[in-house]
Structures are given as structure tokens and as C-alpha cells.
């Protein structure tokens, strides 16, 4: 059966594009097509995030997140330098502002060192040298963190891929997949397409496509919106680089923080409220289908029971500027409500398991002819090139040896 491409990648977000790049580098002979339902790459998570090049301090040592964040960060830094994308290795401060943050801050410091990072403990004077307007009982400085515009990275990856002969088909939505013995048939808004292998990197819709491919993944994607505010230009001097609170490591979210992006603009956020649609960027973006799916899923109820207190706090903070300002003032007491303007939000594709637990690590599911990315939240953008290399090796079945790749060029 002739195929249209050796590999079809679904999703022109940073993970899908990084996967296509790794495939192209490993196997220049293969035909590769990347599909996206949008008319430009990086419209969703990859173009709507905090723009922080994460150091990897937070992640469980040995986890995929820890490993791929470290190698992905290094690889991304080299890539940005090669193609001339501005990247700033400014480091970040993490501040303990309450007594009960002190022990977790020390634990985080230790975890960071176990992850191979250099971490500097700061006294008040040290903190004021890095962030003159921040306040803390104790603080640490993590030099390895930085900032970059991931939307720019996504566009650069797309351009490089096209220049290397990868087909980018935008405005083409995949509706379902049908995996056969020798290939996968993709039913799309543009008609049928056949690929020998498929990488599903559809972000907020990856579980939907996995189910439509006949899989029964043990997770579902629950969309969590992250809302931001921006500091008005006259007050942007209050934040030099990156100021983060001590996170609750039981959650994959880091708490509202202050970040100066590569463009010099300072944002506060993101919070984490349950979105009412998969691409629910505002409260008024609602999908009845999505809501009834959530309401009928016992895992979502278990999630709600586990985290109702945090969930209510997030909703209250989303509705109340006063609560948001209170949390930002913990980091920088000089911030006032009138210093803030609303900024565009992002929606995280966060996997939740059958027990209602937020899945912490990156996760994929593999069939003979497809790989489905089922959890690639933060630091997914930082780690993208390493995630792409991992997915490419799975697509090429490298772990089974070169003679068993099961993939030869479509044209042969
Ligand atoms: C608020 C927020 C803040 C974050 N901050 C950071 C940070 O500071 N640093 C960091 O490293 N990471 C951060 N992240 C995480 C990071 O953005 C993601 O890990 C990363 O962008 C995931 O990329 P992706 O390609 O998997 O998903 P996406 O960028 O969402 O791409 C998925 C693509 O699939 C397409 N698609 C979906 N369904 C279909 C279909 N049926 N057919 C065809 N195409 C389809 C979509 O249009 C989309 O373009 C943040 C995320 C959010 C939301």
C-alpha cells in the first residue's frame, strides 16, 4: 500500500516540530509531513506561555522531566544561538516569604543540587543585589534559568523544517486515525492521508486523538487556564528578571510568579483555573461537549475532591484582582493594583490519571505504528528538543536496533 509520508506528525506546536526536526536529522531519507488545524504554528501552548527556560530545579531527580529539561535546555540554547534567536541566561530567584516556606525552600535547594544545578543561597543583601524590590525571609538564586520567546522558536523550527523538505500542512485538522498493519490512515479536514508512522503531538487534543485511534489511555487531558497580568511600563523596573515563590511540589504548577520576558515586558501569573473548553482562554469560552465530558468522568470528580480547596482559591483569585495583587505583593511589596493590566492567557494540557491525580512526568503511549504524547506540560517548551529526540527514537524503533526499524522511505 503506497503511503503519502513515512511519518506524519500531528501538531505544529514546539513538541511536534521538534519531533519532525529530530526525525529529519536522524533520517534525511524519510518523507515527513506535519499537520496542524491552525493556519500558523504555535497557536496554542507553545505561543502562550511564560517564556521561561526552566533550570530543572523542581523535578524529581531521575524523572523524565528532570533529564529532558536539562538536556533540552542545553540543546535549545545552542539552537537559539545558531539561528540568532535572543535568549537570556538571567537566572531566577525563588523567595520564601512565609515561615512555612522555609523548609520547602531548603528541600528545593537540595533537590536542585541533586539535579546537578548550581544554586546560591541569598541573604537579604544578596537578594537585593539580584532583585532590589523583592522581599523574602530566605531566597535562593538559580543561575541556569533564563528567558526566550518560545513562539519565535516555534516559527524558526517550522521554517527550518520547510527548508529541509518537511511538508507543513496548516489548516488541516485530524479527525480520526485508523491504524492498520502496514500504515496508519488519517482522516482529516483535507481528506485522507496515509503515514507509515504517526506522532500525535496534538497538545490539548492529544487524548481525544488517541481515543479516536482506538486506544484507551489511562489519562485524560484536563485543560487548566493560566491567566496573566502585565506590569505597566512605568512600573516594570520593579522586576529585573524572574521572581518565583516556593511552589507546593504536590502540584505541577509553580504558583504565580513575576517574569521579565525577552521583550522586556513584565508579567505576573499564571494562575491555574479549570478551563471550560479545551482552548478556553477566557471564562466565556465554554464548550458544552467538553463540560459534559468532564462532568461524566469519575476521575475528574476524584480530582475535584482531592483539590477542591486549591481549586476554589484559584477561581477566587481569577475573579478578584485584590487576591492576585496580594499574592504578587508577597513577592514584590511595592506592586499596586493600578500597576497591572490584563494580558493574554494560556491553557495547559495537563493529564489526569484514573485516580484523579495530576500526572507529574512527561508521558507517552506507543502502538506499533504510532506514538501519542499524553502529558507534555511545563517545562515542555524548554525540554522540547530533547522530547523530540525521544519521540523520534520511538518512531524509528531505535531501541529495537536499526534492522528492526520497521520504517523505510515511503517512496521505496
Ligand atoms: C500558561 C502556560 C505557561 C507555560 N510556561 C512555560 C514556561 O515558562 N517554560 C516552559 O518550558 N514551558 C512552559 N509551558 C509549557 C509549554 O508551553 C508546553 O509544554 C509546550 O508548549 C507543549 O507543546 P506542544 O507542542 O505539546 O503543544 P501545543 O503548543 O499546544 O501544540 C499542539 C498543536 O496541536 C494542534 N492540534 C490539536 N489538535 C489537532 C488536530 N485534531 N489536528 C491537527 N492539529 C491539532 C494544535 O493546533 C497545536 O498547534 C507553559 C504552558 C502554559 C499553557
XYZ file of C-alpha atoms and ligand atoms in Angstrom:
465
model
C 0.000 0.000 0.000
C 1.619 3.336 -1.017
C 1.773 5.946 1.699
C 1.788 9.713 1.486
C 4.566 10.110 4.041
C 6.874 7.922 6.081
C 5.983 9.847 9.206
C 3.046 12.133 9.871
C 3.377 14.402 12.884
C 0.120 15.820 14.214
C 0.609 19.250 15.776
C 2.867 22.139 14.792
C 3.486 23.135 18.385
C 7.036 23.122 19.675
C 6.934 19.387 20.528
C 5.610 18.264 17.139
C 8.101 20.448 15.283
C 10.982 19.303 17.482
C 9.982 15.711 16.751
C 9.979 16.354 12.997
C 13.390 18.035 13.332
C 14.882 15.077 15.201
C 13.436 12.686 12.605
C 14.814 14.754 9.742
C 18.269 14.827 11.352
C 18.287 11.089 12.078
C 16.844 10.022 8.728
C 17.239 12.562 5.914
C 15.796 9.970 3.514
C 12.318 9.880 5.076
C 9.338 11.894 3.914
C 7.777 13.776 6.809
C 4.530 15.732 6.960
C 3.489 17.930 9.888
C -0.218 18.767 10.167
C -1.888 21.429 12.245
C -5.501 22.534 12.377
C -4.421 26.160 12.766
C -3.098 28.376 9.992
C 0.172 29.131 11.775
C 2.450 27.090 14.045
C 2.492 27.566 17.817
C -1.024 28.996 18.221
C -1.699 27.190 21.496
C 0.560 26.259 24.429
C 3.792 26.919 22.517
C 2.792 30.504 21.782
C 1.068 31.283 25.081
C 3.387 30.579 27.976
C 5.720 32.288 30.443
C 8.751 32.124 28.157
C 10.957 30.748 30.893
C 13.854 28.492 30.083
C 13.499 26.266 33.110
C 16.559 25.162 35.041
C 15.066 21.838 36.151
C 15.262 22.540 39.895
C 11.722 21.383 40.632
C 11.628 17.928 39.122
C 12.141 14.597 40.842
C 15.756 13.555 40.259
C 15.904 10.858 37.603
C 12.437 11.669 36.241
C 11.947 12.312 32.521
C 11.161 15.921 33.315
C 14.473 16.331 35.155
C 16.532 14.617 32.458
C 14.850 16.073 29.400
C 14.676 19.568 30.891
C 18.449 19.573 31.445
C 19.387 18.202 28.036
C 16.633 20.130 26.225
C 17.690 23.415 27.811
C 21.278 22.920 26.682
C 20.210 21.935 23.175
C 17.760 24.815 22.876
C 20.410 27.319 23.965
C 22.718 26.102 21.201
C 19.883 26.169 18.652
C 18.868 29.730 19.557
C 22.450 30.900 19.272
C 22.840 29.158 15.911
C 19.745 30.685 14.367
C 20.021 34.066 16.103
C 17.032 33.897 18.459
C 17.610 36.115 21.509
C 17.949 34.112 24.717
C 18.912 35.498 28.087
C 20.530 33.362 30.783
C 19.498 35.708 33.572
C 18.840 33.205 36.374
C 15.890 33.331 38.750
C 15.303 33.947 42.424
C 12.957 31.759 44.442
C 11.776 33.506 47.576
C 10.426 32.106 50.846
C 8.091 34.823 52.102
C 6.384 32.912 54.921
C 7.773 30.779 57.721
C 6.141 27.657 56.308
C 8.035 28.215 53.018
C 11.434 27.888 54.700
C 11.619 24.114 54.967
C 10.291 23.538 51.404
C 12.821 26.096 50.099
C 15.652 24.129 51.696
C 14.248 20.892 50.273
C 14.067 22.539 46.842
C 17.666 23.717 47.155
C 18.726 20.148 47.903
C 16.656 18.766 45.040
C 18.194 21.270 42.636
C 21.682 20.184 43.655
C 20.724 16.557 43.179
C 19.637 17.590 39.677
C 23.160 18.851 39.090
C 22.403 22.577 39.357
C 24.475 25.294 40.944
C 22.310 27.098 43.467
C 23.271 30.129 45.510
C 21.697 30.826 48.879
C 20.930 34.528 49.263
C 20.706 36.644 52.375
C 18.678 39.878 52.275
C 21.596 41.788 50.822
C 22.228 39.120 48.199
C 18.562 39.144 47.216
C 18.515 42.937 46.894
C 21.517 42.754 44.572
C 19.530 40.485 42.234
C 16.037 41.872 42.783
C 16.075 45.154 44.705
C 12.266 45.237 45.110
C 11.712 41.612 46.188
C 11.163 40.640 49.827
C 11.882 37.325 51.498
C 12.797 35.603 54.719
C 15.177 33.455 52.702
C 15.901 33.127 48.999
C 17.930 31.165 46.509
C 19.320 32.129 43.118
C 19.298 29.603 40.270
C 21.700 30.829 37.562
C 20.669 28.203 34.979
C 17.187 29.668 34.365
C 16.600 32.117 31.547
C 14.080 33.592 29.140
C 13.310 33.085 25.465
C 10.260 33.622 23.271
C 9.023 30.116 22.503
C 6.676 31.389 19.789
C 9.731 32.680 17.923
C 11.460 29.321 18.459
C 8.398 27.503 17.114
C 8.310 29.652 13.979
C 12.052 29.182 13.428
C 11.709 25.399 13.741
C 8.863 25.441 11.214
C 10.927 27.484 8.769
C 13.970 25.212 9.137
C 11.805 22.152 8.572
C 10.298 23.534 5.391
C 13.760 24.435 4.148
C 14.843 20.836 4.796
C 11.982 19.422 2.748
C 9.478 18.618 5.504
C 5.922 19.317 4.395
C 3.961 21.591 6.708
C 0.253 21.328 6.101
C -1.525 24.038 8.083
C -5.264 24.467 8.440
C -5.636 20.682 8.325
C -7.425 19.110 11.303
C -7.066 15.406 12.032
C -10.442 13.941 12.847
C -9.587 10.287 13.439
C -6.910 7.665 12.859
C -7.126 4.123 11.727
C -4.055 2.002 12.429
C -3.540 -0.913 10.017
C -0.749 -3.490 9.839
C 1.413 -1.556 7.375
C 0.340 2.070 7.843
C -1.997 4.499 9.564
C -4.870 6.213 7.771
C -5.545 9.734 8.990
C -8.973 11.193 8.278
C -8.523 14.947 8.091
C -10.483 18.061 7.151
C -8.491 17.900 3.871
C -9.305 14.281 3.116
C -7.435 11.054 3.777
C -3.693 10.746 4.334
C -1.562 7.646 4.890
C 1.580 7.511 7.006
C 3.790 4.597 7.911
C 4.188 6.034 11.386
C 2.351 8.758 13.263
C 3.419 11.004 16.126
C 0.421 12.532 17.871
C 1.651 15.816 19.388
C -1.764 17.471 19.468
C -1.382 19.042 22.915
C -4.822 19.840 24.332
C -6.406 17.298 21.956
C -3.846 14.507 22.145
C -6.022 12.248 24.321
C -9.024 12.805 22.033
C -6.979 11.668 19.024
C -5.508 8.735 20.965
C -9.068 7.585 21.726
C -10.121 8.125 18.135
C -7.198 5.895 17.160
C -8.759 3.141 19.257
C -6.519 3.440 22.326
C -7.860 3.525 25.841
C -5.292 5.735 27.548
C -5.339 5.717 31.335
C -5.287 9.512 31.356
C -7.407 12.359 30.061
C -6.230 15.887 29.303
C -7.764 18.420 31.641
C -7.209 21.987 30.435
C -6.029 24.449 33.092
C -6.072 28.081 32.083
C -3.227 30.278 33.236
C -4.198 33.955 33.364
C -1.596 36.715 33.300
C -1.395 40.397 34.103
C 1.229 42.792 32.818
C 3.044 45.446 34.789
C 2.585 48.869 33.183
C 5.872 50.118 31.621
C 6.400 52.807 34.290
C 6.430 50.080 36.984
C 8.288 47.353 35.086
C 11.508 48.341 36.887
C 10.133 46.555 39.975
C 11.213 43.250 38.442
C 14.669 42.743 36.976
C 14.376 39.135 35.851
C 12.433 36.191 37.312
C 10.911 36.098 40.797
C 9.196 32.875 41.853
C 7.515 31.779 45.091
C 8.297 28.443 46.741
C 5.938 26.029 44.971
C 3.890 23.283 46.519
C 5.652 20.310 44.932
C 2.472 18.207 45.187
C 1.245 20.227 42.173
C 2.850 20.549 38.757
C 2.058 24.312 38.765
C 4.596 26.742 40.151
C 2.437 29.443 41.737
C 2.020 32.964 40.344
C 5.398 34.477 39.589
C 6.867 37.596 38.022
C 8.791 37.282 34.773
C 10.548 39.809 32.595
C 10.323 38.400 29.089
C 12.893 38.672 26.368
C 10.969 41.736 25.097
C 11.430 43.475 28.462
C 7.751 43.266 29.408
C 6.957 42.035 32.912
C 4.130 39.588 33.509
C 2.528 38.276 36.666
C 0.861 34.858 36.693
C -0.175 32.326 35.632
C -2.870 31.054 37.963
C -4.411 27.620 37.258
C -8.181 27.539 36.787
C -10.121 24.731 35.185
C -10.870 25.893 31.631
C -14.427 25.466 30.391
C -13.239 24.395 26.933
C -10.037 22.758 25.731
C -8.977 26.045 24.199
C -10.870 28.075 26.784
C -8.732 31.193 27.015
C -11.475 33.229 28.709
C -14.259 32.397 31.162
C -16.763 32.956 28.371
C -15.134 30.286 26.148
C -17.303 27.310 27.009
C -17.920 24.006 25.299
C -20.985 22.056 26.350
C -19.430 18.855 24.976
C -16.253 19.375 26.990
C -18.159 20.248 30.150
C -20.417 17.217 29.921
C -17.374 15.019 29.279
C -15.701 16.415 32.407
C -18.878 16.047 34.455
C -19.341 12.407 33.457
C -15.765 11.381 34.194
C -15.243 9.869 37.681
C -11.537 10.772 37.523
C -12.443 14.463 37.248
C -14.676 14.148 40.306
C -11.822 12.476 42.181
C -9.565 15.350 41.112
C -12.147 17.856 42.362
C -12.474 16.076 45.712
C -8.692 15.940 46.161
C -8.064 19.569 45.323
C -11.339 21.426 45.970
C -9.704 23.888 48.356
C -6.921 24.850 45.924
C -9.439 24.903 43.051
C -11.716 27.342 44.881
C -8.765 29.568 45.749
C -7.719 29.656 42.089
C -11.257 30.592 40.995
C -11.461 33.300 43.666
C -8.074 34.696 42.603
C -9.167 34.650 38.972
C -12.265 36.680 39.888
C -10.590 39.041 42.334
C -7.799 41.413 41.360
C -7.327 42.063 45.096
C -6.338 38.413 45.779
C -3.976 38.340 42.809
C -2.350 41.587 43.910
C -1.985 40.176 47.428
C -0.072 37.165 46.061
C 2.139 39.286 43.800
C 2.852 41.697 46.660
C 4.204 38.776 48.669
C 6.996 38.665 46.104
C 7.317 42.417 45.481
C 5.509 44.526 48.108
C 5.604 47.720 46.012
C 3.226 46.301 43.375
C -0.171 48.039 43.434
C -3.417 47.112 41.739
C -3.205 50.149 39.405
C 0.196 48.890 38.148
C -1.421 45.889 36.438
C -3.233 45.437 33.135
C -4.780 42.183 31.851
C -2.668 40.115 29.440
C -3.481 37.122 27.203
C -3.838 33.763 28.916
C -2.628 30.266 28.039
C -4.192 26.840 28.595
C -2.110 23.925 29.861
C -2.756 20.392 28.633
C -2.466 18.580 31.945
C -3.015 14.824 32.135
C -5.080 13.416 34.988
C -4.993 9.696 35.761
C -7.952 7.450 36.613
C -7.439 8.141 40.320
C -7.852 11.867 39.791
C -4.128 12.567 40.236
C -2.342 15.227 38.208
C 0.272 13.309 36.230
C 3.629 14.828 37.020
C 6.033 13.394 34.472
C 6.061 13.557 30.684
C 4.071 10.595 29.351
C 3.551 8.862 26.028
C 1.703 5.798 24.799
C 3.083 3.701 21.968
C 1.485 1.317 19.472
C 3.288 -0.459 16.614
C 2.732 2.485 14.255
C 2.080 5.462 16.454
C 3.268 7.369 19.459
C 0.878 9.563 21.413
C 2.132 12.351 23.675
C -0.233 12.304 26.610
C 1.494 14.684 29.005
C 3.920 17.406 27.969
C 3.205 20.345 30.256
C 5.824 22.765 31.593
C 8.821 22.516 31.177
C 7.754 21.036 27.833
C 8.903 24.043 25.831
C 12.330 24.131 27.498
C 12.666 20.375 27.025
C 11.138 20.315 23.536
C 14.237 19.402 21.526
C 15.015 16.552 23.922
C 11.380 15.388 23.908
C 11.518 15.491 20.104
C 14.638 13.303 20.078
C 12.950 10.843 22.444
C 9.805 10.658 20.296
C 11.844 10.310 17.108
C 13.731 7.374 18.590
C 10.432 5.736 19.490
C 9.040 6.356 15.983
C 12.168 4.856 14.462
C 12.035 1.968 16.941
C 15.690 2.616 17.673
C 15.549 0.720 20.910
C 14.979 -2.442 18.859
C 18.036 -1.921 16.670
C 18.433 -0.491 13.178
C 17.398 -3.607 11.267
C 14.057 -3.664 13.042
C 13.104 -0.040 12.477
C 10.025 -1.126 10.555
C 10.364 2.046 8.561
C 11.770 2.580 5.128
C 11.200 5.556 2.861
C 7.613 5.891 1.574
C 8.826 6.216 -1.976
C 10.643 2.848 -1.906
C 0.301 29.136 30.763
C 1.469 28.294 30.392
C 2.741 28.634 30.835
C 3.847 27.828 30.492
N 5.111 28.250 30.806
C 6.166 27.542 30.362
C 7.489 28.026 30.553
O 7.702 29.128 31.043
N 8.535 27.243 30.146
C 8.332 26.020 29.571
O 9.308 25.339 29.253
N 7.080 25.548 29.343
C 6.011 26.296 29.703
N 4.739 25.854 29.443
C 4.568 24.548 28.817
C 4.812 24.594 27.300
O 4.200 25.715 26.718
C 4.280 23.290 26.705
O 4.895 22.212 27.370
C 4.576 23.148 25.219
O 4.256 24.331 24.525
C 3.801 21.965 24.669
O 3.952 21.976 23.266
P 3.054 21.038 22.350
O 3.622 21.129 21.010
O 2.940 19.711 23.032
O 1.582 21.661 22.450
P 0.900 22.846 21.634
O 1.784 24.021 21.522
O -0.418 23.072 22.289
O 0.713 22.250 20.190
C -0.265 21.299 19.861
C -0.695 21.596 18.434
O -1.583 20.572 18.005
C -2.551 21.163 17.174
N -3.717 20.287 17.120
C -4.535 19.948 18.123
N -5.489 19.128 17.696
C -5.274 18.925 16.375
C -5.936 18.165 15.368
N -7.032 17.429 15.641
N -5.444 18.181 14.108
C -4.339 18.917 13.793
N -3.683 19.670 14.721
C -4.137 19.658 16.003
C -2.835 22.496 17.833
O -3.410 23.429 16.927
C -1.451 22.905 18.324
O -0.791 23.759 17.405
C 3.633 26.641 29.744
C 2.356 26.319 29.295
C 1.293 27.151 29.579
C -0.049 26.836 28.998
